[in-house]
Amino acid sequence: MSKTAISTENAPKPVAAFSQAVRKGNILQVAGQVAFDPATGAIVGDTVGEQTEQTFKNIEAVLEAAGSSLADAVMVRVYLTDVDHFGVFNEVYNKLIGEAPHPARTTVYVGLPAGLLVEIDVLAVVD
């Protein structure tokens, strides 16, 4: 069973040697996405809420390019830069994640490049 790289113009291009997503069999791993505008490369939004919305747009674009959607997500890993952003992030996340059953989720607090407040990666199982 071979691996297939997934790529779309509707999500930001990777800044290093990695794919936007990789599929092997029915497993799809979406690389960490951030709030970059795919057309300009600029950060979209100054708040964690705005950045979360753009990050989800990027994730959904990659999932769609792979023939998938958030409904196939089984795990979401969230990287936040500030514990104080957790509440606002959750409000936006709960609005965007879709219907139950919801994917498992882990939230980690990290440093990200200047101006970025959130990064999210997704593991999906595609039928």
mmCIF file with all atom_site columns, C-alpha atoms in Angstrom:
data_model
loop_
_atom_site.group_PDB
_atom_site.id
_atom_site.type_symbol
_atom_site.label_atom_id
_atom_site.label_alt_id
_atom_site.label_comp_id
_atom_site.label_asym_id
_atom_site.label_entity_id
_atom_site.label_seq_id
_atom_site.pdbx_PDB_ins_code
_atom_site.Cartn_x
_atom_site.Cartn_y
_atom_site.Cartn_z
_atom_site.occupancy
_atom_site.B_iso_or_equiv
_atom_site.pdbx_formal_charge
_atom_site.auth_seq_id
_atom_site.auth_comp_id
_atom_site.auth_asym_id
_atom_site.auth_atom_id
_atom_site.pdbx_PDB_model_num
ATOM 1   C CA . MET A 1 1   ? 0.000   0.000  0.000  1.00 0.00 ? 1   MET A CA 1
ATOM 2   C CA . SER A 1 2   ? 1.599   3.273  -1.082 1.00 0.00 ? 2   SER A CA 1
ATOM 3   C CA . LYS A 1 3   ? 1.423   6.738  0.412  1.00 0.00 ? 3   LYS A CA 1
ATOM 4   C CA . THR A 1 4   ? -0.135  9.589  -1.543 1.00 0.00 ? 4   THR A CA 1
ATOM 5   C CA . ALA A 1 5   ? 0.630   13.265 -0.943 1.00 0.00 ? 5   ALA A CA 1
ATOM 6   C CA . ILE A 1 6   ? -2.372  15.584 -0.961 1.00 0.00 ? 6   ILE A CA 1
ATOM 7   C CA . SER A 1 7   ? -1.969  19.120 -2.252 1.00 0.00 ? 7   SER A CA 1
ATOM 8   C CA . THR A 1 8   ? -4.335  21.985 -2.969 1.00 0.00 ? 8   THR A CA 1
ATOM 9   C CA . GLU A 1 9   ? -3.980  25.635 -3.962 1.00 0.00 ? 9   GLU A CA 1
ATOM 10  C CA . ASN A 1 10  ? -6.841  26.371 -1.529 1.00 0.00 ? 10  ASN A CA 1
ATOM 11  C CA . ALA A 1 11  ? -4.604  25.937 1.529  1.00 0.00 ? 11  ALA A CA 1
ATOM 12  C CA . PRO A 1 12  ? -1.215  27.465 2.322  1.00 0.00 ? 12  PRO A CA 1
ATOM 13  C CA . LYS A 1 13  ? 1.832   25.863 0.731  1.00 0.00 ? 13  LYS A CA 1
ATOM 14  C CA . PRO A 1 14  ? 4.125   24.117 3.220  1.00 0.00 ? 14  PRO A CA 1
ATOM 15  C CA . VAL A 1 15  ? 7.170   26.146 4.242  1.00 0.00 ? 15  VAL A CA 1
ATOM 16  C CA . ALA A 1 16  ? 9.431   23.083 4.461  1.00 0.00 ? 16  ALA A CA 1
ATOM 17  C CA . ALA A 1 17  ? 9.669   19.564 3.022  1.00 0.00 ? 17  ALA A CA 1
ATOM 18  C CA . PHE A 1 18  ? 6.295   18.159 4.071  1.00 0.00 ? 18  PHE A CA 1
ATOM 19  C CA . SER A 1 19  ? 2.924   17.563 2.439  1.00 0.00 ? 19  SER A CA 1
ATOM 20  C CA . GLN A 1 20  ? -0.314  19.343 3.273  1.00 0.00 ? 20  GLN A CA 1
ATOM 21  C CA . ALA A 1 21  ? -1.624  15.837 3.953  1.00 0.00 ? 21  ALA A CA 1
ATOM 22  C CA . VAL A 1 22  ? -0.653  12.229 3.356  1.00 0.00 ? 22  VAL A CA 1
ATOM 23  C CA . ARG A 1 23  ? -3.015  9.347  2.711  1.00 0.00 ? 23  ARG A CA 1
ATOM 24  C CA . LYS A 1 24  ? -2.140  5.677  3.103  1.00 0.00 ? 24  LYS A CA 1
ATOM 25  C CA . GLY A 1 25  ? -5.051  3.320  2.650  1.00 0.00 ? 25  GLY A CA 1
ATOM 26  C CA . ASN A 1 26  ? -7.977  4.875  4.462  1.00 0.00 ? 26  ASN A CA 1
ATOM 27  C CA . ILE A 1 27  ? -5.794  6.873  6.887  1.00 0.00 ? 27  ILE A CA 1
ATOM 28  C CA . LEU A 1 28  ? -5.413  10.582 6.149  1.00 0.00 ? 28  LEU A CA 1
ATOM 29  C CA . GLN A 1 29  ? -3.093  12.815 8.186  1.00 0.00 ? 29  GLN A CA 1
ATOM 30  C CA . VAL A 1 30  ? -3.471  16.549 7.620  1.00 0.00 ? 30  VAL A CA 1
ATOM 31  C CA . ALA A 1 31  ? -0.336  18.482 8.535  1.00 0.00 ? 31  ALA A CA 1
ATOM 32  C CA . GLY A 1 32  ? -0.559  21.292 11.045 1.00 0.00 ? 32  GLY A CA 1
ATOM 33  C CA . GLN A 1 33  ? -2.430  24.212 9.529  1.00 0.00 ? 33  GLN A CA 1
ATOM 34  C CA . VAL A 1 34  ? -2.306  27.825 10.644 1.00 0.00 ? 34  VAL A CA 1
ATOM 35  C CA . ALA A 1 35  ? -4.180  31.011 9.758  1.00 0.00 ? 35  ALA A CA 1
ATOM 36  C CA . PHE A 1 36  ? -2.298  31.870 6.568  1.00 0.00 ? 36  PHE A CA 1
ATOM 37  C CA . ASP A 1 37  ? -4.305  33.119 3.614  1.00 0.00 ? 37  ASP A CA 1
ATOM 38  C CA . PRO A 1 38  ? -3.468  30.635 0.838  1.00 0.00 ? 38  PRO A CA 1
ATOM 39  C CA . ALA A 1 39  ? -3.414  33.388 -1.813 1.00 0.00 ? 39  ALA A CA 1
ATOM 40  C CA . THR A 1 40  ? -1.245  35.940 -0.023 1.00 0.00 ? 40  THR A CA 1
ATOM 41  C CA . GLY A 1 41  ? 0.580   34.011 2.693  1.00 0.00 ? 41  GLY A CA 1
ATOM 42  C CA . ALA A 1 42  ? -0.457  36.685 5.210  1.00 0.00 ? 42  ALA A CA 1
ATOM 43  C CA . ILE A 1 43  ? -1.833  35.829 8.650  1.00 0.00 ? 43  ILE A CA 1
ATOM 44  C CA . VAL A 1 44  ? -5.620  36.196 8.760  1.00 0.00 ? 44  VAL A CA 1
ATOM 45  C CA . GLY A 1 45  ? -6.864  37.708 12.008 1.00 0.00 ? 45  GLY A CA 1
ATOM 46  C CA . ASP A 1 46  ? -5.402  39.163 15.167 1.00 0.00 ? 46  ASP A CA 1
ATOM 47  C CA . THR A 1 47  ? -7.449  37.100 17.614 1.00 0.00 ? 47  THR A CA 1
ATOM 48  C CA . VAL A 1 48  ? -7.458  33.386 18.347 1.00 0.00 ? 48  VAL A CA 1
ATOM 49  C CA . GLY A 1 49  ? -11.084 33.240 17.212 1.00 0.00 ? 49  GLY A CA 1
ATOM 50  C CA . GLU A 1 50  ? -10.351 34.767 13.808 1.00 0.00 ? 50  GLU A CA 1
ATOM 51  C CA . GLN A 1 51  ? -7.255  32.632 13.364 1.00 0.00 ? 51  GLN A CA 1
ATOM 52  C CA . THR A 1 52  ? -9.136  29.477 14.335 1.00 0.00 ? 52  THR A CA 1
ATOM 53  C CA . GLU A 1 53  ? -11.772 30.179 11.674 1.00 0.00 ? 53  GLU A CA 1
ATOM 54  C CA . GLN A 1 54  ? -9.099  30.613 8.961  1.00 0.00 ? 54  GLN A CA 1
ATOM 55  C CA . THR A 1 55  ? -7.214  27.552 10.167 1.00 0.00 ? 55  THR A CA 1
ATOM 56  C CA . PHE A 1 56  ? -10.380 25.473 9.820  1.00 0.00 ? 56  PHE A CA 1
ATOM 57  C CA . LYS A 1 57  ? -10.924 26.840 6.289  1.00 0.00 ? 57  LYS A CA 1
ATOM 58  C CA . ASN A 1 58  ? -7.432  25.628 5.423  1.00 0.00 ? 58  ASN A CA 1
ATOM 59  C CA . ILE A 1 59  ? -8.037  22.228 7.028  1.00 0.00 ? 59  ILE A CA 1
ATOM 60  C CA . GLU A 1 60  ? -11.336 21.811 5.209  1.00 0.00 ? 60  GLU A CA 1
ATOM 61  C CA . ALA A 1 61  ? -9.646  22.677 1.874  1.00 0.00 ? 61  ALA A CA 1
ATOM 62  C CA . VAL A 1 62  ? -7.021  19.966 2.404  1.00 0.00 ? 62  VAL A CA 1
ATOM 63  C CA . LEU A 1 63  ? -9.626  17.427 3.519  1.00 0.00 ? 63  LEU A CA 1
ATOM 64  C CA . GLU A 1 64  ? -11.752 18.227 0.463  1.00 0.00 ? 64  GLU A CA 1
ATOM 65  C CA . ALA A 1 65  ? -8.739  17.793 -1.839 1.00 0.00 ? 65  ALA A CA 1
ATOM 66  C CA . ALA A 1 66  ? -8.374  14.304 -0.354 1.00 0.00 ? 66  ALA A CA 1
ATOM 67  C CA . GLY A 1 67  ? -12.054 13.459 -0.869 1.00 0.00 ? 67  GLY A CA 1
ATOM 68  C CA . SER A 1 68  ? -12.768 13.834 2.828  1.00 0.00 ? 68  SER A CA 1
ATOM 69  C CA . SER A 1 69  ? -14.341 16.235 5.324  1.00 0.00 ? 69  SER A CA 1
ATOM 70  C CA . LEU A 1 70  ? -14.356 17.024 9.029  1.00 0.00 ? 70  LEU A CA 1
ATOM 71  C CA . ALA A 1 71  ? -16.980 14.280 9.408  1.00 0.00 ? 71  ALA A CA 1
ATOM 72  C CA . ASP A 1 72  ? -14.119 11.782 8.841  1.00 0.00 ? 72  ASP A CA 1
ATOM 73  C CA . ALA A 1 73  ? -11.907 13.285 11.565 1.00 0.00 ? 73  ALA A CA 1
ATOM 74  C CA . VAL A 1 74  ? -11.089 10.925 14.428 1.00 0.00 ? 74  VAL A CA 1
ATOM 75  C CA . MET A 1 75  ? -8.393  13.048 16.131 1.00 0.00 ? 75  MET A CA 1
ATOM 76  C CA . VAL A 1 76  ? -7.722  16.772 16.289 1.00 0.00 ? 76  VAL A CA 1
ATOM 77  C CA . ARG A 1 77  ? -4.551  18.164 17.843 1.00 0.00 ? 77  ARG A CA 1
ATOM 78  C CA . VAL A 1 78  ? -4.611  21.822 18.770 1.00 0.00 ? 78  VAL A CA 1
ATOM 79  C CA . TYR A 1 79  ? -1.576  23.927 19.571 1.00 0.00 ? 79  TYR A CA 1
ATOM 80  C CA . LEU A 1 80  ? -2.302  27.211 21.361 1.00 0.00 ? 80  LEU A CA 1
ATOM 81  C CA . THR A 1 81  ? 0.230   29.849 22.381 1.00 0.00 ? 81  THR A CA 1
ATOM 82  C CA . ASP A 1 82  ? -1.647  31.064 25.454 1.00 0.00 ? 82  ASP A CA 1
ATOM 83  C CA . VAL A 1 83  ? -3.751  29.189 28.025 1.00 0.00 ? 83  VAL A CA 1
ATOM 84  C CA . ASP A 1 84  ? -5.996  32.263 28.215 1.00 0.00 ? 84  ASP A CA 1
ATOM 85  C CA . HIS A 1 85  ? -7.109  31.580 24.611 1.00 0.00 ? 85  HIS A CA 1
ATOM 86  C CA . PHE A 1 86  ? -8.662  28.227 25.521 1.00 0.00 ? 86  PHE A CA 1
ATOM 87  C CA . GLY A 1 87  ? -12.204 29.538 26.137 1.00 0.00 ? 87  GLY A CA 1
ATOM 88  C CA . VAL A 1 88  ? -12.470 31.588 22.943 1.00 0.00 ? 88  VAL A CA 1
ATOM 89  C CA . PHE A 1 89  ? -10.858 28.805 20.935 1.00 0.00 ? 89  PHE A CA 1
ATOM 90  C CA . ASN A 1 90  ? -13.424 26.309 22.288 1.00 0.00 ? 90  ASN A CA 1
ATOM 91  C CA . GLU A 1 91  ? -16.337 28.580 21.334 1.00 0.00 ? 91  GLU A CA 1
ATOM 92  C CA . VAL A 1 92  ? -15.181 28.730 17.716 1.00 0.00 ? 92  VAL A CA 1
ATOM 93  C CA . TYR A 1 93  ? -14.131 25.062 17.635 1.00 0.00 ? 93  TYR A CA 1
ATOM 94  C CA . ASN A 1 94  ? -17.520 23.917 18.949 1.00 0.00 ? 94  ASN A CA 1
ATOM 95  C CA . LYS A 1 95  ? -19.237 25.970 16.240 1.00 0.00 ? 95  LYS A CA 1
ATOM 96  C CA . LEU A 1 96  ? -17.072 24.557 13.423 1.00 0.00 ? 96  LEU A CA 1
ATOM 97  C CA . ILE A 1 97  ? -16.376 20.922 14.313 1.00 0.00 ? 97  ILE A CA 1
ATOM 98  C CA . GLY A 1 98  ? -19.752 19.590 13.198 1.00 0.00 ? 98  GLY A CA 1
ATOM 99  C CA . GLU A 1 99  ? -22.129 17.009 14.559 1.00 0.00 ? 99  GLU A CA 1
ATOM 100 C CA . ALA A 1 100 ? -21.374 14.259 17.057 1.00 0.00 ? 100 ALA A CA 1
ATOM 101 C CA . PRO A 1 101 ? -19.697 11.924 17.405 1.00 0.00 ? 101 PRO A CA 1
ATOM 102 C CA . HIS A 1 102 ? -16.895 14.448 17.716 1.00 0.00 ? 102 HIS A CA 1
ATOM 103 C CA . PRO A 1 103 ? -13.262 13.523 17.148 1.00 0.00 ? 103 PRO A CA 1
ATOM 104 C CA . ALA A 1 104 ? -10.939 12.981 20.075 1.00 0.00 ? 104 ALA A CA 1
ATOM 105 C CA . ARG A 1 105 ? -8.902  16.101 20.824 1.00 0.00 ? 105 ARG A CA 1
ATOM 106 C CA . THR A 1 106 ? -5.664  17.063 22.486 1.00 0.00 ? 106 THR A CA 1
ATOM 107 C CA . THR A 1 107 ? -4.675  20.641 23.273 1.00 0.00 ? 107 THR A CA 1
ATOM 108 C CA . VAL A 1 108 ? -1.054  21.618 23.822 1.00 0.00 ? 108 VAL A CA 1
ATOM 109 C CA . TYR A 1 109 ? 0.468   24.991 24.666 1.00 0.00 ? 109 TYR A CA 1
ATOM 110 C CA . VAL A 1 110 ? 3.473   25.884 22.525 1.00 0.00 ? 110 VAL A CA 1
ATOM 111 C CA . GLY A 1 111 ? 5.400   28.695 20.938 1.00 0.00 ? 111 GLY A CA 1
ATOM 112 C CA . LEU A 1 112 ? 4.531   29.467 17.315 1.00 0.00 ? 112 LEU A CA 1
ATOM 113 C CA . PRO A 1 113 ? 6.081   31.919 14.853 1.00 0.00 ? 113 PRO A CA 1
ATOM 114 C CA . ALA A 1 114 ? 5.344   35.581 15.531 1.00 0.00 ? 114 ALA A CA 1
ATOM 115 C CA . GLY A 1 115 ? 1.706   36.529 15.092 1.00 0.00 ? 115 GLY A CA 1
ATOM 116 C CA . LEU A 1 116 ? 0.347   32.985 15.017 1.00 0.00 ? 116 LEU A CA 1
ATOM 117 C CA . LEU A 1 117 ? -1.914  31.983 17.903 1.00 0.00 ? 117 LEU A CA 1
ATOM 118 C CA . VAL A 1 118 ? -3.162  28.520 16.882 1.00 0.00 ? 118 VAL A CA 1
ATOM 119 C CA . GLU A 1 119 ? -2.110  25.500 14.826 1.00 0.00 ? 119 GLU A CA 1
ATOM 120 C CA . ILE A 1 120 ? -4.278  22.437 14.227 1.00 0.00 ? 120 ILE A CA 1
ATOM 121 C CA . ASP A 1 121 ? -3.633  19.044 12.671 1.00 0.00 ? 121 ASP A CA 1
ATOM 122 C CA . VAL A 1 122 ? -6.216  16.366 11.918 1.00 0.00 ? 122 VAL A CA 1
ATOM 123 C CA . LEU A 1 123 ? -6.193  12.599 11.588 1.00 0.00 ? 123 LEU A CA 1
ATOM 124 C CA . ALA A 1 124 ? -9.071  11.234 9.507  1.00 0.00 ? 124 ALA A CA 1
ATOM 125 C CA . VAL A 1 125 ? -10.240 7.787  8.453  1.00 0.00 ? 125 VAL A CA 1
ATOM 126 C CA . VAL A 1 126 ? -11.753 7.908  4.984  1.00 0.00 ? 126 VAL A CA 1
ATOM 127 C CA . ASP A 1 127 ? -14.221 5.256  3.797  1.00 0.00 ? 127 ASP A CA 1
#
